[in-house]
PDB file of C-alpha atoms in Angstrom:
ATOM      1  CA  GLY H   1       1.181 -25.733 -19.700  1.00  0.00           C
ATOM      2  CA  ALA H   2       3.585 -22.819 -19.964  1.00  0.00           C
ATOM      3  CA  GLY H   3       2.269 -19.343 -19.394  1.00  0.00           C
ATOM      4  CA  VAL H   4       3.311 -16.097 -21.040  1.00  0.00           C
ATOM      5  CA  SER H   5       7.038 -15.511 -20.726  1.00  0.00           C
ATOM      6  CA  GLN H   6       8.995 -12.292 -21.126  1.00  0.00           C
ATOM      7  CA  SER H   7      12.665 -11.459 -21.370  1.00  0.00           C
ATOM      8  CA  PRO H   8      14.685  -9.889 -20.031  1.00  0.00           C
ATOM      9  CA  ARG H   9      13.037  -9.572 -16.638  1.00  0.00           C
ATOM     10  CA  TYR H  10      15.098  -6.489 -15.833  1.00  0.00           C
ATOM     11  CA  LYS H  11      16.768  -4.018 -18.155  1.00  0.00           C
ATOM     12  CA  VAL H  12      18.860  -0.983 -17.312  1.00  0.00           C
ATOM     13  CA  ALA H  13      19.562   1.382 -20.180  1.00  0.00           C
ATOM     14  CA  LYS H  14      21.385   4.645 -20.486  1.00  0.00           C
ATOM     15  CA  ARG H  15      19.334   7.494 -21.860  1.00  0.00           C
ATOM     16  CA  GLY H  16      19.483   7.416 -25.642  1.00  0.00           C
ATOM     17  CA  GLN H  17      20.046   3.665 -25.962  1.00  0.00           C
ATOM     18  CA  ASP H  18      17.706   1.406 -27.903  1.00  0.00           C
ATOM     19  CA  VAL H  19      16.102  -1.560 -26.129  1.00  0.00           C
ATOM     20  CA  ALA H  20      14.179  -4.637 -27.283  1.00  0.00           C
ATOM     21  CA  LEU H  21      11.763  -6.519 -25.060  1.00  0.00           C
ATOM     22  CA  ARG H  22      10.551 -10.000 -25.966  1.00  0.00           C
ATOM     23  CA  CYS H  23       7.251 -11.733 -25.310  1.00  0.00           C
ATOM     24  CA  ASP H  24       6.439 -15.423 -25.826  1.00  0.00           C
ATOM     25  CA  PRO H  25       2.655 -15.848 -25.634  1.00  0.00           C
ATOM     26  CA  ILE H  26       0.788 -18.984 -24.656  1.00  0.00           C
ATOM     27  CA  SER H  27       0.978 -21.424 -27.552  1.00  0.00           C
ATOM     28  CA  GLY H  28      -2.012 -21.104 -29.875  1.00  0.00           C
ATOM     29  CA  HIS H  29      -3.158 -17.742 -28.565  1.00  0.00           C
ATOM     30  CA  VAL H  30      -4.308 -15.540 -31.397  1.00  0.00           C
ATOM     31  CA  SER H  31      -4.282 -12.179 -29.632  1.00  0.00           C
ATOM     32  CA  LEU H  32      -1.294 -10.471 -28.045  1.00  0.00           C
ATOM     33  CA  PHE H  33      -1.218  -7.220 -26.091  1.00  0.00           C
ATOM     34  CA  TRP H  34       1.458  -4.936 -24.653  1.00  0.00           C
ATOM     35  CA  TYR H  35       0.817  -2.757 -21.604  1.00  0.00           C
ATOM     36  CA  GLN H  36       2.931  -0.262 -19.679  1.00  0.00           C
ATOM     37  CA  GLN H  37       2.689  -0.037 -15.898  1.00  0.00           C
ATOM     38  CA  ALA H  38       4.118   2.967 -14.076  1.00  0.00           C
ATOM     39  CA  LEU H  39       4.879   2.714 -10.379  1.00  0.00           C
ATOM     40  CA  GLY H  40       1.705   2.764  -8.298  1.00  0.00           C
ATOM     41  CA  GLN H  41      -0.599   2.737 -11.320  1.00  0.00           C
ATOM     42  CA  GLY H  42      -2.668   0.213 -13.187  1.00  0.00           C
ATOM     43  CA  PRO H  43      -1.357  -1.123 -16.512  1.00  0.00           C
ATOM     44  CA  GLU H  44      -2.101   1.001 -19.583  1.00  0.00           C
ATOM     45  CA  PHE H  45      -2.660  -0.379 -23.072  1.00  0.00           C
ATOM     46  CA  LEU H  46       0.029   0.107 -25.698  1.00  0.00           C
ATOM     47  CA  THR H  47      -0.774  -2.095 -28.693  1.00  0.00           C
ATOM     48  CA  TYR H  48      -2.732  -5.165 -29.885  1.00  0.00           C
ATOM     49  CA  PHE H  49      -1.918  -7.901 -32.407  1.00  0.00           C
ATOM     50  CA  GLN H  50      -4.273 -10.435 -33.949  1.00  0.00           C
ATOM     51  CA  ASN H  51      -1.911 -13.076 -35.270  1.00  0.00           C
ATOM     52  CA  GLU H  52       0.747 -11.059 -37.130  1.00  0.00           C
ATOM     53  CA  ALA H  53      -1.466  -8.052 -37.806  1.00  0.00           C
ATOM     54  CA  GLN H  54      -1.107  -5.021 -35.555  1.00  0.00           C
ATOM     55  CA  LEU H  55      -4.727  -3.910 -35.262  1.00  0.00           C
ATOM     56  CA  ASP H  56      -4.380  -1.162 -32.677  1.00  0.00           C
ATOM     57  CA  LYS H  57      -1.327   0.884 -31.761  1.00  0.00           C
ATOM     58  CA  SER H  58      -3.202   3.829 -30.319  1.00  0.00           C
ATOM     59  CA  GLY H  59      -1.539   3.490 -26.900  1.00  0.00           C
ATOM     60  CA  LEU H  60       2.071   3.778 -28.075  1.00  0.00           C
ATOM     61  CA  PRO H  61       3.279   7.020 -26.452  1.00  0.00           C
ATOM     62  CA  SER H  62       5.551   8.191 -29.252  1.00  0.00           C
ATOM     63  CA  ASP H  63       7.086   7.154 -32.552  1.00  0.00           C
ATOM     64  CA  ARG H  64      10.090   5.908 -30.584  1.00  0.00           C
ATOM     65  CA  PHE H  65       7.987   2.871 -29.660  1.00  0.00           C
ATOM     66  CA  PHE H  66       7.618   0.084 -32.197  1.00  0.00           C
ATOM     67  CA  ALA H  67       6.158  -3.420 -31.858  1.00  0.00           C
ATOM     68  CA  GLU H  68       6.119  -6.403 -34.181  1.00  0.00           C
ATOM     69  CA  ARG H  69       4.889  -9.982 -34.286  1.00  0.00           C
ATOM     70  CA  PRO H  70       6.127 -11.170 -37.689  1.00  0.00           C
ATOM     71  CA  GLU H  71       5.101 -14.843 -37.510  1.00  0.00           C
ATOM     72  CA  GLY H  72       2.054 -14.458 -35.308  1.00  0.00           C
ATOM     73  CA  SER H  73       3.744 -15.876 -32.220  1.00  0.00           C
ATOM     74  CA  VAL H  74       6.684 -14.164 -30.486  1.00  0.00           C
ATOM     75  CA  SER H  75       6.461 -10.388 -30.238  1.00  0.00           C
ATOM     76  CA  THR H  76       9.096  -7.726 -29.690  1.00  0.00           C
ATOM     77  CA  LEU H  77       8.554  -4.243 -28.300  1.00  0.00           C
ATOM     78  CA  LYS H  78      11.353  -1.897 -29.294  1.00  0.00           C
ATOM     79  CA  ILE H  79      12.028   1.495 -27.772  1.00  0.00           C
ATOM     80  CA  GLN H  80      14.444   3.752 -29.574  1.00  0.00           C
ATOM     81  CA  ARG H  81      16.458   6.542 -27.957  1.00  0.00           C
ATOM     82  CA  THR H  82      15.133   5.731 -24.482  1.00  0.00           C
ATOM     83  CA  GLN H  83      14.177   8.572 -22.164  1.00  0.00           C
ATOM     84  CA  GLN H  84      13.825   8.593 -18.381  1.00  0.00           C
ATOM     85  CA  GLU H  85      10.042   8.775 -18.672  1.00  0.00           C
ATOM     86  CA  ASP H  86      10.127   5.368 -20.402  1.00  0.00           C
ATOM     87  CA  SER H  87      11.082   3.746 -17.084  1.00  0.00           C
ATOM     88  CA  ALA H  88       8.233   1.377 -16.218  1.00  0.00           C
ATOM     89  CA  VAL H  89       7.223  -2.267 -16.206  1.00  0.00           C
ATOM     90  CA  TYR H  90       6.242  -3.527 -19.649  1.00  0.00           C
ATOM     91  CA  LEU H  91       3.665  -6.305 -19.537  1.00  0.00           C
ATOM     92  CA  CYS H  92       2.694  -8.675 -22.301  1.00  0.00           C
ATOM     93  CA  ALA H  93      -0.623 -10.536 -22.359  1.00  0.00           C
ATOM     94  CA  SER H  94      -2.176 -13.083 -24.682  1.00  0.00           C
ATOM     95  CA  SER H  95      -5.665 -14.442 -25.207  1.00  0.00           C
ATOM     96  CA  LEU H  96      -7.054 -17.416 -27.102  1.00  0.00           C
ATOM     97  CA  GLY H  97      -9.726 -15.545 -29.010  1.00  0.00           C
ATOM     98  CA  LEU H  98     -10.393 -12.290 -30.728  1.00  0.00           C
ATOM     99  CA  ALA H  99     -11.390  -8.894 -29.419  1.00  0.00           C
ATOM    100  CA  GLY H 100     -15.000  -8.935 -28.334  1.00  0.00           C
ATOM    101  CA  GLY H 101     -15.040 -12.717 -28.111  1.00  0.00           C
ATOM    102  CA  ASP H 102     -13.366 -15.134 -25.701  1.00  0.00           C
ATOM    103  CA  ASN H 103     -10.774 -12.604 -24.730  1.00  0.00           C
ATOM    104  CA  GLU H 104      -9.619 -13.596 -21.233  1.00  0.00           C
ATOM    105  CA  GLN H 105      -6.118 -12.178 -21.114  1.00  0.00           C
ATOM    106  CA  PHE H 106      -3.203 -13.873 -19.358  1.00  0.00           C
ATOM    107  CA  PHE H 107      -0.176 -11.818 -18.385  1.00  0.00           C
ATOM    108  CA  GLY H 108       3.534 -12.452 -18.345  1.00  0.00           C
ATOM    109  CA  PRO H 109       5.808 -11.460 -15.441  1.00  0.00           C
ATOM    110  CA  GLY H 110       6.828  -8.213 -17.112  1.00  0.00           C
ATOM    111  CA  THR H 111      10.107  -6.506 -17.951  1.00  0.00           C
ATOM    112  CA  ARG H 112      11.168  -3.759 -15.556  1.00  0.00           C
ATOM    113  CA  LEU H 113      12.941  -1.076 -17.591  1.00  0.00           C
ATOM    114  CA  THR H 114      15.032   1.544 -15.831  1.00  0.00           C
ATOM    115  CA  VAL H 115      16.484   4.368 -17.907  1.00  0.00           C
ATOM    116  CA  LEU H 116      19.342   6.247 -16.275  1.00  0.00           C
TER     117      LEU H 116
ATOM    118  CA  GLY F   1     -13.108   6.988 -22.862  1.00  0.00           C
ATOM    119  CA  ILE F   2     -14.452   4.547 -20.323  1.00  0.00           C
ATOM    120  CA  GLN F   3     -13.674   5.229 -16.663  1.00  0.00           C
ATOM    121  CA  VAL F   4     -12.965   2.445 -14.171  1.00  0.00           C
ATOM    122  CA  GLU F   5     -13.062   3.294 -10.482  1.00  0.00           C
ATOM    123  CA  GLN F   6     -12.095   0.937  -7.679  1.00  0.00           C
ATOM    124  CA  SER F   7     -12.806   1.293  -3.990  1.00  0.00           C
ATOM    125  CA  PRO F   8     -11.466   1.382  -1.425  1.00  0.00           C
ATOM    126  CA  PRO F   9      -7.972   2.404  -2.568  1.00  0.00           C
ATOM    127  CA  ASP F  10      -6.377   0.827   0.495  1.00  0.00           C
ATOM    128  CA  LEU F  11      -7.561  -1.834   2.906  1.00  0.00           C
ATOM    129  CA  ILE F  12      -5.959  -3.325   6.014  1.00  0.00           C
ATOM    130  CA  LEU F  13      -7.434  -6.506   7.453  1.00  0.00           C
ATOM    131  CA  GLN F  14      -6.699  -8.870  10.270  1.00  0.00           C
ATOM    132  CA  GLU F  15      -6.169 -12.463   9.156  1.00  0.00           C
ATOM    133  CA  GLY F  16      -9.502 -14.278   9.032  1.00  0.00           C
ATOM    134  CA  ALA F  17     -11.592 -11.195   8.219  1.00  0.00           C
ATOM    135  CA  ASN F  18     -13.852 -10.831   5.181  1.00  0.00           C
ATOM    136  CA  SER F  19     -13.820  -7.975   2.675  1.00  0.00           C
ATOM    137  CA  THR F  20     -15.593  -6.618  -0.401  1.00  0.00           C
ATOM    138  CA  LEU F  21     -13.851  -4.723  -3.175  1.00  0.00           C
ATOM    139  CA  ARG F  22     -15.863  -2.702  -5.660  1.00  0.00           C
ATOM    140  CA  CYS F  23     -15.334  -1.771  -9.312  1.00  0.00           C
ATOM    141  CA  ASN F  24     -17.544   0.801 -11.068  1.00  0.00           C
ATOM    142  CA  PHE F  25     -17.338   1.425 -14.801  1.00  0.00           C
ATOM    143  CA  SER F  26     -18.850   4.212 -16.843  1.00  0.00           C
ATOM    144  CA  ASP F  27     -19.968   2.433 -20.021  1.00  0.00           C
ATOM    145  CA  SER F  28     -21.147  -0.960 -21.236  1.00  0.00           C
ATOM    146  CA  VAL F  29     -18.453  -3.626 -21.450  1.00  0.00           C
ATOM    147  CA  ASN F  30     -18.157  -7.087 -22.943  1.00  0.00           C
ATOM    148  CA  ASN F  31     -15.317  -8.317 -20.765  1.00  0.00           C
ATOM    149  CA  LEU F  32     -14.405  -7.795 -17.129  1.00  0.00           C
ATOM    150  CA  GLN F  33     -11.505  -9.398 -15.318  1.00  0.00           C
ATOM    151  CA  TRP F  34     -10.249  -9.315 -11.730  1.00  0.00           C
ATOM    152  CA  PHE F  35      -6.537  -9.734 -11.097  1.00  0.00           C
ATOM    153  CA  HIS F  36      -4.292 -10.038  -8.054  1.00  0.00           C
ATOM    154  CA  GLN F  37      -0.867  -8.486  -8.496  1.00  0.00           C
ATOM    155  CA  ASN F  38       1.490 -10.200  -6.082  1.00  0.00           C
ATOM    156  CA  PRO F  39       4.508  -8.489  -4.473  1.00  0.00           C
ATOM    157  CA  TRP F  40       6.709  -9.707  -7.355  1.00  0.00           C
ATOM    158  CA  GLY F  41       4.512  -7.895  -9.868  1.00  0.00           C
ATOM    159  CA  GLN F  42       2.849 -10.912 -11.473  1.00  0.00           C
ATOM    160  CA  LEU F  43      -0.780 -10.363 -12.470  1.00  0.00           C
ATOM    161  CA  ILE F  44      -2.730 -13.459 -11.494  1.00  0.00           C
ATOM    162  CA  ASN F  45      -6.117 -14.085 -13.073  1.00  0.00           C
ATOM    163  CA  LEU F  46      -8.876 -14.362 -10.494  1.00  0.00           C
ATOM    164  CA  PHE F  47     -12.077 -14.110 -12.510  1.00  0.00           C
ATOM    165  CA  TYR F  48     -13.230 -13.543 -16.068  1.00  0.00           C
ATOM    166  CA  ILE F  49     -16.729 -12.289 -15.310  1.00  0.00           C
ATOM    167  CA  PRO F  50     -18.540 -10.004 -17.772  1.00  0.00           C
ATOM    168  CA  SER F  51     -21.782 -10.828 -15.956  1.00  0.00           C
ATOM    169  CA  GLY F  52     -23.165 -13.081 -13.242  1.00  0.00           C
ATOM    170  CA  THR F  53     -21.538 -14.663 -10.218  1.00  0.00           C
ATOM    171  CA  LYS F  54     -18.572 -16.992  -9.906  1.00  0.00           C
ATOM    172  CA  GLN F  55     -16.837 -18.597  -6.958  1.00  0.00           C
ATOM    173  CA  ASN F  56     -13.361 -20.034  -6.549  1.00  0.00           C
ATOM    174  CA  GLY F  57     -12.518 -21.215  -3.049  1.00  0.00           C
ATOM    175  CA  ARG F  58     -12.499 -18.279  -0.656  1.00  0.00           C
ATOM    176  CA  LEU F  59     -13.019 -15.798  -3.474  1.00  0.00           C
ATOM    177  CA  SER F  60     -16.174 -14.935  -5.316  1.00  0.00           C
ATOM    178  CA  ALA F  61     -17.187 -12.205  -7.734  1.00  0.00           C
ATOM    179  CA  THR F  62     -20.405 -10.700  -9.006  1.00  0.00           C
ATOM    180  CA  THR F  63     -20.857  -8.423 -12.006  1.00  0.00           C
ATOM    181  CA  VAL F  64     -24.099  -6.533 -12.578  1.00  0.00           C
ATOM    182  CA  ALA F  65     -23.513  -5.302 -16.109  1.00  0.00           C
ATOM    183  CA  THR F  66     -26.764  -3.329 -16.345  1.00  0.00           C
ATOM    184  CA  GLU F  67     -25.759  -1.285 -13.305  1.00  0.00           C
ATOM    185  CA  ARG F  68     -22.103  -1.103 -14.334  1.00  0.00           C
ATOM    186  CA  TYR F  69     -20.384  -2.520 -11.290  1.00  0.00           C
ATOM    187  CA  SER F  70     -18.577  -5.615 -10.093  1.00  0.00           C
ATOM    188  CA  LEU F  71     -17.762  -6.851  -6.605  1.00  0.00           C
ATOM    189  CA  LEU F  72     -14.950  -9.115  -5.427  1.00  0.00           C
ATOM    190  CA  TYR F  73     -15.485 -10.904  -2.114  1.00  0.00           C
ATOM    191  CA  ILE F  74     -12.611 -12.292  -0.091  1.00  0.00           C
ATOM    192  CA  SER F  75     -13.553 -14.482   2.852  1.00  0.00           C
ATOM    193  CA  SER F  76     -11.340 -15.710   5.699  1.00  0.00           C
ATOM    194  CA  SER F  77      -8.439 -13.601   4.436  1.00  0.00           C
ATOM    195  CA  GLN F  78      -4.876 -14.905   4.682  1.00  0.00           C
ATOM    196  CA  THR F  79      -1.562 -13.053   4.663  1.00  0.00           C
ATOM    197  CA  THR F  80      -0.915 -14.438   1.183  1.00  0.00           C
ATOM    198  CA  ASP F  81      -3.926 -12.454  -0.058  1.00  0.00           C
ATOM    199  CA  SER F  82      -1.899  -9.250   0.380  1.00  0.00           C
ATOM    200  CA  GLY F  83      -1.159  -7.286  -2.768  1.00  0.00           C
ATOM    201  CA  VAL F  84      -2.974  -5.111  -5.262  1.00  0.00           C
ATOM    202  CA  TYR F  85      -6.306  -6.137  -6.742  1.00  0.00           C
ATOM    203  CA  PHE F  86      -7.164  -4.760 -10.172  1.00  0.00           C
ATOM    204  CA  CYS F  87     -10.408  -4.682 -12.046  1.00  0.00           C
ATOM    205  CA  ALA F  88     -10.094  -4.323 -15.828  1.00  0.00           C
ATOM    206  CA  VAL F  89     -12.749  -3.969 -18.519  1.00  0.00           C
ATOM    207  CA  GLU F  90     -12.846  -4.315 -22.281  1.00  0.00           C
ATOM    208  CA  ARG F  91     -15.134  -1.978 -24.135  1.00  0.00           C
ATOM    209  CA  SER F  92     -16.992  -3.612 -27.002  1.00  0.00           C
ATOM    210  CA  ASN F  93     -14.720  -5.316 -29.520  1.00  0.00           C
ATOM    211  CA  THR F  94     -11.683  -3.148 -28.832  1.00  0.00           C
ATOM    212  CA  GLY F  95      -9.564  -5.916 -27.317  1.00  0.00           C
ATOM    213  CA  LYS F  96      -7.714  -3.681 -24.905  1.00  0.00           C
ATOM    214  CA  LEU F  97      -8.287  -3.823 -21.171  1.00  0.00           C
ATOM    215  CA  ILE F  98      -8.818  -0.588 -19.262  1.00  0.00           C
ATOM    216  CA  PHE F  99      -7.608  -0.964 -15.677  1.00  0.00           C
ATOM    217  CA  GLY F 100      -8.745   0.720 -12.515  1.00  0.00           C
ATOM    218  CA  GLN F 101      -6.227   2.178 -10.094  1.00  0.00           C
ATOM    219  CA  GLY F 102      -6.377  -0.902  -7.891  1.00  0.00           C
ATOM    220  CA  THR F 103      -7.100  -1.703  -4.256  1.00  0.00           C
ATOM    221  CA  THR F 104      -4.029  -2.328  -2.107  1.00  0.00           C
ATOM    222  CA  LEU F 105      -4.814  -5.005   0.466  1.00  0.00           C
ATOM    223  CA  GLN F 106      -2.668  -5.757   3.485  1.00  0.00           C
ATOM    224  CA  VAL F 107      -3.594  -8.749   5.642  1.00  0.00           C
ATOM    225  CA  LYS F 108      -1.921  -8.770   9.033  1.00  0.00           C
ATOM    226  CA  PRO F 109      -1.265 -12.011  10.953  1.00  0.00           C
TER     227      PRO F 109
END
């Protein structure tokens, strides 16, 4: 079956522009996660959805970052007024179960964001 | 918060050699995963192994939860095994994975 998909795969933005990154999780997966991966580092948690509810947004670096999953499937990560330090790969993951349960996470290919 | 440490940070092998990668974590966890990040950046699931031992072809993994470490074994390495190997843990019921810094493996022909 299809895995997690993300679009666009690459995005170049001028500083100050708004961007929107899309994630299509594996069909039927309840949990959805966003991570940010800087060059040479491991991914770092941004936010977690259980169905349409955003249960944890403790990793979002500033109020310029906003995520939603209105129908409990597709999710969008929006970054307003992008800054150069936002340049990174943004990874989406989904899992069948809930936190603390069957929570094996499967990752999409990522969106590489470059802010000029 | 929980700390995840991987060793070694870098590893160079000749094709056909065996290797062991280690992941130490500082607190109890209810989920542990090993990933291979290929040169195109895709994170590939290797093992979901909060405890015990699993094997998949040339790869195997062991997690000793009570001693807070996990090991990934790669036997008869191939050039396609090159890339970065990440260990990631989920602390109880939080959902989020905390990643180590990774081990960069290069397998030479």
